[in-house]
PDB file of C-alpha atoms in Angstrom:
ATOM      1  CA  UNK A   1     -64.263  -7.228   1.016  1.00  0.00           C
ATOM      2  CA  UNK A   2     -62.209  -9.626  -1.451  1.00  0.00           C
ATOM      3  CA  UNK A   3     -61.662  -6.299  -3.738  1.00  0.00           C
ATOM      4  CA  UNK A   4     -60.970  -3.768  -0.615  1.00  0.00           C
ATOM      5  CA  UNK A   5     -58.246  -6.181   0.482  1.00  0.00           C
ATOM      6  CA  UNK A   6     -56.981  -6.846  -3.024  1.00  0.00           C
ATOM      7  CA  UNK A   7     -56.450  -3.104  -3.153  1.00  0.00           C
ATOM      8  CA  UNK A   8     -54.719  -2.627   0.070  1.00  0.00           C
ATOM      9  CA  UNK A   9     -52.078  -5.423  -0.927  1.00  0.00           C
ATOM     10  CA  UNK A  10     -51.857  -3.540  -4.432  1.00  0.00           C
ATOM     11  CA  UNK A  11     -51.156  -0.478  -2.681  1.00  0.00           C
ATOM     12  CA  UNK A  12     -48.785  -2.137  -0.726  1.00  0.00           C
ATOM     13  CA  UNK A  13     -46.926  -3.778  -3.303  1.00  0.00           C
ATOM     14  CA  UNK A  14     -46.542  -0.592  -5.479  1.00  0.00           C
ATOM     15  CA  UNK A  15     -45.749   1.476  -2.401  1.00  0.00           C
ATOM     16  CA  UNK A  16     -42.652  -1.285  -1.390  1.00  0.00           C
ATOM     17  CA  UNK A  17     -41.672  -1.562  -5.101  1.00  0.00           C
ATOM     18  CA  UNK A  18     -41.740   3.050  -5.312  1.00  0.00           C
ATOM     19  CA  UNK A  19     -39.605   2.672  -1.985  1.00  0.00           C
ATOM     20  CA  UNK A  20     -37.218   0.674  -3.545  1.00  0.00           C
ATOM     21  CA  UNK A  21     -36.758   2.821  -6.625  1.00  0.00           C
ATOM     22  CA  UNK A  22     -36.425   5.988  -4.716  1.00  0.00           C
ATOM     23  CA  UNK A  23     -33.402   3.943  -2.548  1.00  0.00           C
ATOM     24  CA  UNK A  24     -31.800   2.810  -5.678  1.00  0.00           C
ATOM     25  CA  UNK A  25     -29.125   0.590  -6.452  1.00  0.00           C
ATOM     26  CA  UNK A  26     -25.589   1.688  -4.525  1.00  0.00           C
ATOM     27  CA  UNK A  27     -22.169   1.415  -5.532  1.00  0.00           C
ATOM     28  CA  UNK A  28     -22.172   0.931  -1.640  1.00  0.00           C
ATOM     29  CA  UNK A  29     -24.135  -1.062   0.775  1.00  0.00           C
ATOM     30  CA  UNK A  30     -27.594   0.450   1.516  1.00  0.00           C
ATOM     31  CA  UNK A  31     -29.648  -0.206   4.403  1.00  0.00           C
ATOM     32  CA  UNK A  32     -32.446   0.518   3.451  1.00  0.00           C
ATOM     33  CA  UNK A  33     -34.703   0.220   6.400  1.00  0.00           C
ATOM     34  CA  UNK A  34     -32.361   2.299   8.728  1.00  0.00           C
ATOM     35  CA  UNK A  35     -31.815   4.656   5.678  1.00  0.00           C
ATOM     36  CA  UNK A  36     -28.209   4.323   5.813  1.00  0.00           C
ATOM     37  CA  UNK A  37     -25.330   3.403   3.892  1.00  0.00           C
ATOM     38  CA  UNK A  38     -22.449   1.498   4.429  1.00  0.00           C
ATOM     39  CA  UNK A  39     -19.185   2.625   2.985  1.00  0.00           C
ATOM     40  CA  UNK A  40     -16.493   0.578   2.172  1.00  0.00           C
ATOM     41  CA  UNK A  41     -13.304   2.183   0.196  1.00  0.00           C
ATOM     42  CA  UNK A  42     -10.354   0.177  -0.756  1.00  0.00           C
ATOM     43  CA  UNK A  43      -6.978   1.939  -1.337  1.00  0.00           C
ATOM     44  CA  UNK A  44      -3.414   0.919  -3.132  1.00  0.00           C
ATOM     45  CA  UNK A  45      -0.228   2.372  -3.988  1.00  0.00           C
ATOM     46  CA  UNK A  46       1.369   1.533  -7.490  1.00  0.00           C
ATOM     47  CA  UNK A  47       4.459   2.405  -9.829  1.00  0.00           C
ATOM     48  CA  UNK A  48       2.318   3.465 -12.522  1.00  0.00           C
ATOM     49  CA  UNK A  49       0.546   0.562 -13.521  1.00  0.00           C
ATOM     50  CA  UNK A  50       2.572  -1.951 -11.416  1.00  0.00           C
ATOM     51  CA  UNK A  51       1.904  -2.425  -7.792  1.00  0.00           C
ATOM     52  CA  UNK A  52       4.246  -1.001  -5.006  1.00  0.00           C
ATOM     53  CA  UNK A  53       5.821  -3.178  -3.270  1.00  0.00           C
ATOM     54  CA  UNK A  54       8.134  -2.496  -0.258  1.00  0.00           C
ATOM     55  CA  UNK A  55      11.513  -3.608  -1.453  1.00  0.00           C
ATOM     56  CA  UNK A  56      10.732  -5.468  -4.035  1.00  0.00           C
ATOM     57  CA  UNK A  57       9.742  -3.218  -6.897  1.00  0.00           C
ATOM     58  CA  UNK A  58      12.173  -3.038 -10.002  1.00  0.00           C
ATOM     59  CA  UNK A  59      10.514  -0.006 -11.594  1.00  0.00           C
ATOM     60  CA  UNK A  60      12.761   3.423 -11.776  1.00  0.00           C
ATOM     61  CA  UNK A  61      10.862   6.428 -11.335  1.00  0.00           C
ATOM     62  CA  UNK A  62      11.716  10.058 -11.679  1.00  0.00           C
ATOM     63  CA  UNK A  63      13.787  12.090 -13.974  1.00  0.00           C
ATOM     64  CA  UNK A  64      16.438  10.341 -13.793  1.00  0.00           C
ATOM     65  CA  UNK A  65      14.681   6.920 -13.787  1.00  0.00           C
ATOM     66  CA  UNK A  66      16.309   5.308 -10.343  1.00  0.00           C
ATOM     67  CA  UNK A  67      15.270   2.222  -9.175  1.00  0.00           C
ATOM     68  CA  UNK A  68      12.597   2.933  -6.372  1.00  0.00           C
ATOM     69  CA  UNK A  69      13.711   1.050  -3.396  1.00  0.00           C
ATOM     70  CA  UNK A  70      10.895   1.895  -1.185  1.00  0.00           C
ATOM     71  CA  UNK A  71      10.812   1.009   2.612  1.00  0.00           C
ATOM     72  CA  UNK A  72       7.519   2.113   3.928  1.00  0.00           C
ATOM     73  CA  UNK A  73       4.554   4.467   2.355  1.00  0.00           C
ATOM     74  CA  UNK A  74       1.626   5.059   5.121  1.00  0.00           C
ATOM     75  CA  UNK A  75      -0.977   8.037   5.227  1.00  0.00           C
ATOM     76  CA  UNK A  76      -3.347   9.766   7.487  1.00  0.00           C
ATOM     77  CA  UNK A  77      -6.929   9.983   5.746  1.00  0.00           C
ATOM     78  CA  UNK A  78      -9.428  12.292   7.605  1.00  0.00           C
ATOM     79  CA  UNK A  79     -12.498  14.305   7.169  1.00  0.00           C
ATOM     80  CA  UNK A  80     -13.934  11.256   4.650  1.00  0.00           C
ATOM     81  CA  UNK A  81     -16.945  12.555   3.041  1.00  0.00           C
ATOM     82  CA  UNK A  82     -18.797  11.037  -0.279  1.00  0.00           C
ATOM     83  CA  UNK A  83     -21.520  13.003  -2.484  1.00  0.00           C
ATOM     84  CA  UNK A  84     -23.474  11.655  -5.252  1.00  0.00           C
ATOM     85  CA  UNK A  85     -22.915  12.642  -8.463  1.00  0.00           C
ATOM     86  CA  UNK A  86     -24.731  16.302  -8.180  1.00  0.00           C
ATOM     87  CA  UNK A  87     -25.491  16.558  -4.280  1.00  0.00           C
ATOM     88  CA  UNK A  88     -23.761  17.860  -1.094  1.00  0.00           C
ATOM     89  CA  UNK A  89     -21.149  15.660   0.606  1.00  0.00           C
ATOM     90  CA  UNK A  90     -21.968  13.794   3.528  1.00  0.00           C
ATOM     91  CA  UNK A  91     -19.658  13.501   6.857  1.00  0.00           C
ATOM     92  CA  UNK A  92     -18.379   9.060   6.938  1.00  0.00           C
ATOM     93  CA  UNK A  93     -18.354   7.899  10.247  1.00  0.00           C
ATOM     94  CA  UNK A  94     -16.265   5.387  10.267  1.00  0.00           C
ATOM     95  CA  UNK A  95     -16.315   2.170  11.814  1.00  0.00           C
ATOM     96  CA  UNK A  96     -14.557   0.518  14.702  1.00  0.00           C
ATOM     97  CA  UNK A  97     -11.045  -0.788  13.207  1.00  0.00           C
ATOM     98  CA  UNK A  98      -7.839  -1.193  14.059  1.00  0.00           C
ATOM     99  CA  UNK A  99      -6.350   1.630  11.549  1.00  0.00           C
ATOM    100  CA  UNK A 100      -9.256   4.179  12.189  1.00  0.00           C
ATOM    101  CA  UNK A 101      -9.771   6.363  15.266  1.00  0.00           C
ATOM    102  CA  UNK A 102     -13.635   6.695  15.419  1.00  0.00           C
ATOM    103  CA  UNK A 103     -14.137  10.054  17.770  1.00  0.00           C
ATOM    104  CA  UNK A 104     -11.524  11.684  15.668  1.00  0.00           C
ATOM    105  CA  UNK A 105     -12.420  10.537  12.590  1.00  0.00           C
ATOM    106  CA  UNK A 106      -8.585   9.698  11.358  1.00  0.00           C
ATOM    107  CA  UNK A 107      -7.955   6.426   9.390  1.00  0.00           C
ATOM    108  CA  UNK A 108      -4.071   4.971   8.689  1.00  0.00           C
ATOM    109  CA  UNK A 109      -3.501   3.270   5.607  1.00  0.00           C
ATOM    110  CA  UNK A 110      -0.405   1.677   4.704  1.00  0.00           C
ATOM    111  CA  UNK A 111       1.046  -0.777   1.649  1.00  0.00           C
ATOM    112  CA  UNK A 112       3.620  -2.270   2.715  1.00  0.00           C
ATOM    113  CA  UNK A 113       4.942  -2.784   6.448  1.00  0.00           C
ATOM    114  CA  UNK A 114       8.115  -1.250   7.618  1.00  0.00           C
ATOM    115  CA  UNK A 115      11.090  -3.242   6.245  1.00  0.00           C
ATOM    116  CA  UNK A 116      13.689  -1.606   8.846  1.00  0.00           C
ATOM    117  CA  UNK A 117      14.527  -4.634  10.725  1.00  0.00           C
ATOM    118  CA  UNK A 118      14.060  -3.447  14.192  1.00  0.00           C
ATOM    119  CA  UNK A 119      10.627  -2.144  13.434  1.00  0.00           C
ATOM    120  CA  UNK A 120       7.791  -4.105  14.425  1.00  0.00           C
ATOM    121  CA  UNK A 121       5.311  -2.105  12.030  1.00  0.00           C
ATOM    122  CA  UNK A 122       4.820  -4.186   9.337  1.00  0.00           C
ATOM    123  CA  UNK A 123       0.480  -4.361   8.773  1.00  0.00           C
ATOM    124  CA  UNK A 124      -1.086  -3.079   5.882  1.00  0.00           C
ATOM    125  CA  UNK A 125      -4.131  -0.945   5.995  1.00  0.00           C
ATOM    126  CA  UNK A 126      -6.208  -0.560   2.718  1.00  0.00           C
ATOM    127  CA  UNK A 127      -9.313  -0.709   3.500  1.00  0.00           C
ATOM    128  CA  UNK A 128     -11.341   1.997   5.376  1.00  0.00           C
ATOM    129  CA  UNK A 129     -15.160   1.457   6.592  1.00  0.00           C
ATOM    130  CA  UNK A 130     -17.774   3.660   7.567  1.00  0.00           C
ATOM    131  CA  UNK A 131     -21.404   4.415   7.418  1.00  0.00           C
ATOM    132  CA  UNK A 132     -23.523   7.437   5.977  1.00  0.00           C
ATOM    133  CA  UNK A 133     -26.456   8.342   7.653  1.00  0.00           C
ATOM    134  CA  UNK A 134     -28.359   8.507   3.959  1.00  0.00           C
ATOM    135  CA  UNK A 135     -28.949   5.917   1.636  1.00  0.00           C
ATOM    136  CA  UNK A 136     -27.881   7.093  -1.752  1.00  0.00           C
ATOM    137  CA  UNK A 137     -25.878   6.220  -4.849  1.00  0.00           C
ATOM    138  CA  UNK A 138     -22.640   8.049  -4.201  1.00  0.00           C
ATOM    139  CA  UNK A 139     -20.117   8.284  -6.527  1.00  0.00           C
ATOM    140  CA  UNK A 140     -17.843  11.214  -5.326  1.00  0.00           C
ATOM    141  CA  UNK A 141     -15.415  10.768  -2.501  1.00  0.00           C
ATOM    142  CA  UNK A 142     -13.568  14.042  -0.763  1.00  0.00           C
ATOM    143  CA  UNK A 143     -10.770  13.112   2.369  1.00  0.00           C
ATOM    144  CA  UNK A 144      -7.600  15.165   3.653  1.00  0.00           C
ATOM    145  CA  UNK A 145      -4.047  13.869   4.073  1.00  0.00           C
ATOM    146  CA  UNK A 146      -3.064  14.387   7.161  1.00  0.00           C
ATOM    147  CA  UNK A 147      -4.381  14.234  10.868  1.00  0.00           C
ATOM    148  CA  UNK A 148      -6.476  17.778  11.829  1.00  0.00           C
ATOM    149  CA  UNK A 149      -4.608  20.728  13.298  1.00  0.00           C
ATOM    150  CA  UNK A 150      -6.755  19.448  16.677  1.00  0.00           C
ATOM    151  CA  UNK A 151      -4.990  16.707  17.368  1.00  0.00           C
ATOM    152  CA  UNK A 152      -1.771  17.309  15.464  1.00  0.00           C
ATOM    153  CA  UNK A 153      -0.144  18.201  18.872  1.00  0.00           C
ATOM    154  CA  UNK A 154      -1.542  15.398  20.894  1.00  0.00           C
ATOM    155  CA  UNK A 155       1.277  13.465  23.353  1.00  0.00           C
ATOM    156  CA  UNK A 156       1.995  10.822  20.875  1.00  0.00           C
ATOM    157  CA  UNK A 157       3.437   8.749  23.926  1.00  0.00           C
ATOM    158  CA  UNK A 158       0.017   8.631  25.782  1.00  0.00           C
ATOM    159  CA  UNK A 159      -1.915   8.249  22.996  1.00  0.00           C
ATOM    160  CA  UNK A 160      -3.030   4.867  22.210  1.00  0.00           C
ATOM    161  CA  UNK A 161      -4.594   3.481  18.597  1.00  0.00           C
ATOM    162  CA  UNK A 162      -3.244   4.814  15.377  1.00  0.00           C
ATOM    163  CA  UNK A 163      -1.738   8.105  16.576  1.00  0.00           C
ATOM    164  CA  UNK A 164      -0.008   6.496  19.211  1.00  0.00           C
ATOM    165  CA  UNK A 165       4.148   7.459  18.897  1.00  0.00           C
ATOM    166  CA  UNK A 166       4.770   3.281  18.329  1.00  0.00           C
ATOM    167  CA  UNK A 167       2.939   3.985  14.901  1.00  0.00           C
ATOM    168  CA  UNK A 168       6.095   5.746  13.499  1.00  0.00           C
ATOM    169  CA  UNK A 169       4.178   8.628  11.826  1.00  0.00           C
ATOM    170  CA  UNK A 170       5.094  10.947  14.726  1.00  0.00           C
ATOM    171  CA  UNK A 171       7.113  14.061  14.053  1.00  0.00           C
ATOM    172  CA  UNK A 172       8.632  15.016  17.421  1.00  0.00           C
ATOM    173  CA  UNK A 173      10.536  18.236  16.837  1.00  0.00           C
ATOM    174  CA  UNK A 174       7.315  20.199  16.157  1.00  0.00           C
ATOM    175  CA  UNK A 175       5.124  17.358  18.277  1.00  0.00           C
ATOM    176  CA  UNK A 176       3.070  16.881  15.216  1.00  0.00           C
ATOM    177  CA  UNK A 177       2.675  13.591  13.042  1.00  0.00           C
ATOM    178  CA  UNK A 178       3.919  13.027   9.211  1.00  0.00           C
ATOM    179  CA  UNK A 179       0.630  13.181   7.451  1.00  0.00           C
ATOM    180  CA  UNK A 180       2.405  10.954   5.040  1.00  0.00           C
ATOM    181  CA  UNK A 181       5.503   9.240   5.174  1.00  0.00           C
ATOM    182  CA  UNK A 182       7.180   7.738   2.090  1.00  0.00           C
ATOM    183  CA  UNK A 183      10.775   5.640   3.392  1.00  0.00           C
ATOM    184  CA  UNK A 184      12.351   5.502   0.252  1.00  0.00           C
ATOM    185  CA  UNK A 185      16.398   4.474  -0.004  1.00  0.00           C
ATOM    186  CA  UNK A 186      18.370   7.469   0.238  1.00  0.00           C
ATOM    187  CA  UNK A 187      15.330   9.521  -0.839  1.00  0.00           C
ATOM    188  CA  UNK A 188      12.715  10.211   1.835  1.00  0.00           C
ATOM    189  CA  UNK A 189       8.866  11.651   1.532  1.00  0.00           C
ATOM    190  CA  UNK A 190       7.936  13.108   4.872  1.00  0.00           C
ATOM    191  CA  UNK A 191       4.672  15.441   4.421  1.00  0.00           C
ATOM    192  CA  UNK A 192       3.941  17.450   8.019  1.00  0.00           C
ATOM    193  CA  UNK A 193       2.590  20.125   8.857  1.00  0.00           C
ATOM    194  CA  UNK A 194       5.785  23.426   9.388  1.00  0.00           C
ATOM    195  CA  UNK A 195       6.431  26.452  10.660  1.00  0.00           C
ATOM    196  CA  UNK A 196       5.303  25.439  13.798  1.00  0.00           C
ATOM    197  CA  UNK A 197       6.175  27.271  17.325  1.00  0.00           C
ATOM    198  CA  UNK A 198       5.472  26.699  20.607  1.00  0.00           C
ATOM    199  CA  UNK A 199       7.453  25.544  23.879  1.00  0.00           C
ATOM    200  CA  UNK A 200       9.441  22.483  23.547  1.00  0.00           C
ATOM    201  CA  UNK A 201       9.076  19.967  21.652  1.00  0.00           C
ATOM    202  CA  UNK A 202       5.934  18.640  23.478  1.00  0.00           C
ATOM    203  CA  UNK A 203       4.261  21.657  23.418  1.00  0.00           C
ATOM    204  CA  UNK A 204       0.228  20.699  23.108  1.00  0.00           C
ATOM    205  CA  UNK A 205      -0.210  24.588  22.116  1.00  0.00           C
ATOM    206  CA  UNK A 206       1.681  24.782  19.020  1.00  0.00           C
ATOM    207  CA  UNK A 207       0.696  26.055  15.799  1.00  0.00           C
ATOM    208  CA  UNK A 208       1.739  25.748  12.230  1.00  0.00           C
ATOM    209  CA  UNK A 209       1.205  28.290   9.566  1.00  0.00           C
ATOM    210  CA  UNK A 210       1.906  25.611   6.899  1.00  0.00           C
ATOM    211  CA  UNK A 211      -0.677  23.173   7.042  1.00  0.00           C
ATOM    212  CA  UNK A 212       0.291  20.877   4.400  1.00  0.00           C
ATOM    213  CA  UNK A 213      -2.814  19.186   4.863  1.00  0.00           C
ATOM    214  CA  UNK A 214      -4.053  18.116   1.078  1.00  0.00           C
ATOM    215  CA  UNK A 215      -7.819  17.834   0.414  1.00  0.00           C
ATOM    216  CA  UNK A 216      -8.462  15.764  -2.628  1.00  0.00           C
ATOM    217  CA  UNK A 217     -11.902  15.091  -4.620  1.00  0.00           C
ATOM    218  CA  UNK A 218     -12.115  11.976  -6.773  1.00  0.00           C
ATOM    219  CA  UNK A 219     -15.373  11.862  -8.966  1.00  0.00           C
ATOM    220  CA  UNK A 220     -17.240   9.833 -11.158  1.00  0.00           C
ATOM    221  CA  UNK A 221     -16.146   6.435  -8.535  1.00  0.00           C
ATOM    222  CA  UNK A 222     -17.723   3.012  -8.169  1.00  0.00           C
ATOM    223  CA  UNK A 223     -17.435   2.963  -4.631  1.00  0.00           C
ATOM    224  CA  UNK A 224     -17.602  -1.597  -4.937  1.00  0.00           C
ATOM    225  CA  UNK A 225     -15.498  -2.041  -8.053  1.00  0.00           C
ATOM    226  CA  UNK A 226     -12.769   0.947  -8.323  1.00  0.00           C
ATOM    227  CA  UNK A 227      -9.881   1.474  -6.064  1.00  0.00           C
ATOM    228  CA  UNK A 228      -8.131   4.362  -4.957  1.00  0.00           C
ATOM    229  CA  UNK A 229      -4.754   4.291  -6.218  1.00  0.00           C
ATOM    230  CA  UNK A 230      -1.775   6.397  -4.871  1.00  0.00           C
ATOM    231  CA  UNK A 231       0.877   6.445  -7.471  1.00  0.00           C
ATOM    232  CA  UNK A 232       4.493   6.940  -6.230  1.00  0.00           C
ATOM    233  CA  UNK A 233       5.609   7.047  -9.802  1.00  0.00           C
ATOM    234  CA  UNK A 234       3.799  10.291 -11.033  1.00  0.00           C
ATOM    235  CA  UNK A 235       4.203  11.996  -7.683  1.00  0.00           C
ATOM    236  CA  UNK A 236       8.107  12.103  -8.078  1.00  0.00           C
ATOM    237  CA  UNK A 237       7.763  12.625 -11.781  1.00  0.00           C
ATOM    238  CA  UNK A 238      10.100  15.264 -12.276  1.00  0.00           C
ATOM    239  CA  UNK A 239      11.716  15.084  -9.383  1.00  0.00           C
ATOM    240  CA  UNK A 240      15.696  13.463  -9.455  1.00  0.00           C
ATOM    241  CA  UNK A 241      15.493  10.972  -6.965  1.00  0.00           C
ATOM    242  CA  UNK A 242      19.057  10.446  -7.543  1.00  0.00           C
ATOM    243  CA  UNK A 243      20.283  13.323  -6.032  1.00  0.00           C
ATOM    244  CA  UNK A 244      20.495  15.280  -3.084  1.00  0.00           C
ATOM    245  CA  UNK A 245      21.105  19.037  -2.579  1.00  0.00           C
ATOM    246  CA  UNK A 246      23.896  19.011   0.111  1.00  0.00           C
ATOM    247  CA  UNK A 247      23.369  20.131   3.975  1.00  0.00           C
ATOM    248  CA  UNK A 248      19.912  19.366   3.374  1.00  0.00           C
ATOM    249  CA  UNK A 249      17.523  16.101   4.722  1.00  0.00           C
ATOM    250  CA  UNK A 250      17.696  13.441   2.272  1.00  0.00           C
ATOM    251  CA  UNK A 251      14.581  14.072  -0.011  1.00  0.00           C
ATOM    252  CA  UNK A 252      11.848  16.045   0.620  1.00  0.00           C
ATOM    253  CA  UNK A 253      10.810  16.478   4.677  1.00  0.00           C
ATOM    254  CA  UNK A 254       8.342  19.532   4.292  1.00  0.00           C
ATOM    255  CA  UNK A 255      11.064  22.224   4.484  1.00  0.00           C
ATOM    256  CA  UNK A 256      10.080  25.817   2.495  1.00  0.00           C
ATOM    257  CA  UNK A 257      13.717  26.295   1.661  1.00  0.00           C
ATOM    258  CA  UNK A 258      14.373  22.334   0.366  1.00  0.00           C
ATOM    259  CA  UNK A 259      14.836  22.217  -3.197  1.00  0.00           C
ATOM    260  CA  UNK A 260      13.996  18.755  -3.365  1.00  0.00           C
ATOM    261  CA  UNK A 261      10.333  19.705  -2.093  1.00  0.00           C
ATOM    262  CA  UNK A 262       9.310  22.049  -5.324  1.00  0.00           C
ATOM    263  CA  UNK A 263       8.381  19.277  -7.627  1.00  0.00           C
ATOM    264  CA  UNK A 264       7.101  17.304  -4.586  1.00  0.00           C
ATOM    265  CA  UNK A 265       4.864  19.750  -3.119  1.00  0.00           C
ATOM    266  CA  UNK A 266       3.288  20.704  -6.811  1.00  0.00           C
ATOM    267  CA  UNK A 267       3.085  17.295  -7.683  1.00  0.00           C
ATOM    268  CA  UNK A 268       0.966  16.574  -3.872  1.00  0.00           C
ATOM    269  CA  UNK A 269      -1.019  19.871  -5.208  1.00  0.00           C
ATOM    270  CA  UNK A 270       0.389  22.091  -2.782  1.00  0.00           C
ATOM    271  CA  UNK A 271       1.748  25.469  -2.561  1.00  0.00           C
ATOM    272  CA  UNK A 272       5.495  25.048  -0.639  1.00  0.00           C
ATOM    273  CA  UNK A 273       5.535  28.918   0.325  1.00  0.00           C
ATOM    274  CA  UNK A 274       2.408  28.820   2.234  1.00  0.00           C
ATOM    275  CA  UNK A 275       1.383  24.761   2.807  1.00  0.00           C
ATOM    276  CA  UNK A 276      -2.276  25.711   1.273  1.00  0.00           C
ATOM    277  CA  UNK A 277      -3.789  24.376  -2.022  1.00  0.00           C
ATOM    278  CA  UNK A 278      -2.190  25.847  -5.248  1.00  0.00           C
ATOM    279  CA  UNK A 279      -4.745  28.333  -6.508  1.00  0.00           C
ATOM    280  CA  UNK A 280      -6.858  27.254  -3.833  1.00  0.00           C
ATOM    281  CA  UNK A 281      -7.180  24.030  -5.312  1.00  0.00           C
ATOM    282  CA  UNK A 282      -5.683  20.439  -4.394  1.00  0.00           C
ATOM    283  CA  UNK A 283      -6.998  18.603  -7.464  1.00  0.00           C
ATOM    284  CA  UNK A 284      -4.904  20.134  -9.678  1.00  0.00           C
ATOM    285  CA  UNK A 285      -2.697  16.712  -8.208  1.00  0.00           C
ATOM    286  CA  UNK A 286      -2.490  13.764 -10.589  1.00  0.00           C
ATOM    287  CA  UNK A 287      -0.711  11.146  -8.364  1.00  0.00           C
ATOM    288  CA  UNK A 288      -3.806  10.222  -6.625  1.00  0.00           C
ATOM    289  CA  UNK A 289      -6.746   8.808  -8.691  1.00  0.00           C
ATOM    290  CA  UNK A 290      -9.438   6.145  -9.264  1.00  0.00           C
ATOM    291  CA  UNK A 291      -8.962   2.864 -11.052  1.00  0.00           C
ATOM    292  CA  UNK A 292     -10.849  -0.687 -11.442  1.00  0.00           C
ATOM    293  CA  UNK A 293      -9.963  -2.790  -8.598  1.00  0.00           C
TER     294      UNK A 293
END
């Protein structure tokens, strides 16, 4: 009897300690039990190495190195997924949070609030949350700029949460929201979806044939010690931020005929003519990348 249950707590022991293996150690936060794993992704926006902030920065940027007196930078990030190094990428759902919308499965982040004086936007969002219905080591990490042509034409004014019109990331002359919105002095980012029709302005039917929507893969990521690191810097590159081409919005707001959005939209990864991925693929983008926290 001593022997049999000697055996049994053997077996049990080896089976506990296999179980454990199999689970392995995550860059994440496995739960084990419920087979799950928690995701936790922290973002930031920098100057090339130095970190952006709103109004303060004294780095110059772009081919004509000008000071970059940035206002505001926020982002849409949806359609999270993460993959381990060689298998298929799993759906996040995030979790409740102030800058995510769960059912829709949109996050906000921001770096730095609003610095226009009559705005009352001024949190920062850099963290998103979520969960993964399989534990795993993952190390790959896919998401889309921009909120999904589904809800793109949602009434911003009766929508509450992050894609409410209060949020300032709402683009009412095609009643679709800025998938990314860069307030920079005299110099403006404004990524949206365009060529949009439909009737009026409010119009909850209305399509775009430019999606402008972004999907970026970032591999080879320590989900607890790196960062994801938008860099302001390399995205305006070789663009003069200096300058603007006359009878035109000041910088780049999406438009196919804007000069100032060639650089931009190759830099972001995108083709300008058509809003989809240059040669079908968004990576080919170097502004957004991985880093130690």
């Amino acid at each position: 009897m001593k022997l049999s249950a000697i055996s049994h707590l053997s077996f049990a022991a080896l089976l506990a300690a296999g179980l454990s293996a199999c689970g392995g150690s995550s860059s994440s936060d496995s739960d084990t039990e419920q087979g799950t794993t928690d995701i936790n992704l922290s973002f930031a926006a920098q100057l090339n190495s130095a970190e952006l902030q709103c109004g303060l920065n004294s780095e110059t940027v772009g081919s004509a190195q000008t000071p970059a007196d940035i206002k505001y930078f926020g982002a849409y990030i949806s359609e999270l997924e993460v993959a381990t190094a060689t298998g298929e990428f799993q759906k996040v759902t995030l979790n409740s949070a102030e800058n995510s919308d769960v059912e829709r499965g949109i996050s906000l982040i921001t770096f730095c609030g609003n610095q226009d004086a009559v705005s009352e936007e001024t949190k920062v969002y850099n963290q998103i949350q979520g969960t993964v219905t399989e534990s795993a080591d993952y190390t790959r990490v896919r998401f889309t700029l921009g909120v999904p042509e589904q809800y793109n034409h949602l009434d911003a004014t009766q929508t509450e949460g992050i894609l409410a019109k209060s949020i300032f990331m709402h683009w009412n002359w095609t009643a679709g929201y800025k998938h990314i919105r860069m307030d920079v002095a005299g110099w403006n980012i404004h990524l949206g979806s365009t060529n949009c029709s439909g009737e009026g302005k409010e119009d909850p039917d209305s399509i775009c044939s430019n999606d402008n929507r972004p999907t970026y893969t970032l591999d080879n990521m320590d989900l607890s010690a790196d960062k994801i690191v938008f860099d302001y810097a390399t995205l305006v590159n070789n663009s003069d931020v200096s300058m603007n081409t006359e009878m035109t919005p000041p910088g780049c707001m999406s438009g196919g005929t804007d000069p100032e959005c060639g650089e931009i939209f190759k830099a972001l990864g995108l083709d300008l003519a058509t809003g989809q991925c240059l040669n079908n693929n968004c990576d080919t983008q170097e502004w957004v990348r991985v880093e130690k926290k």
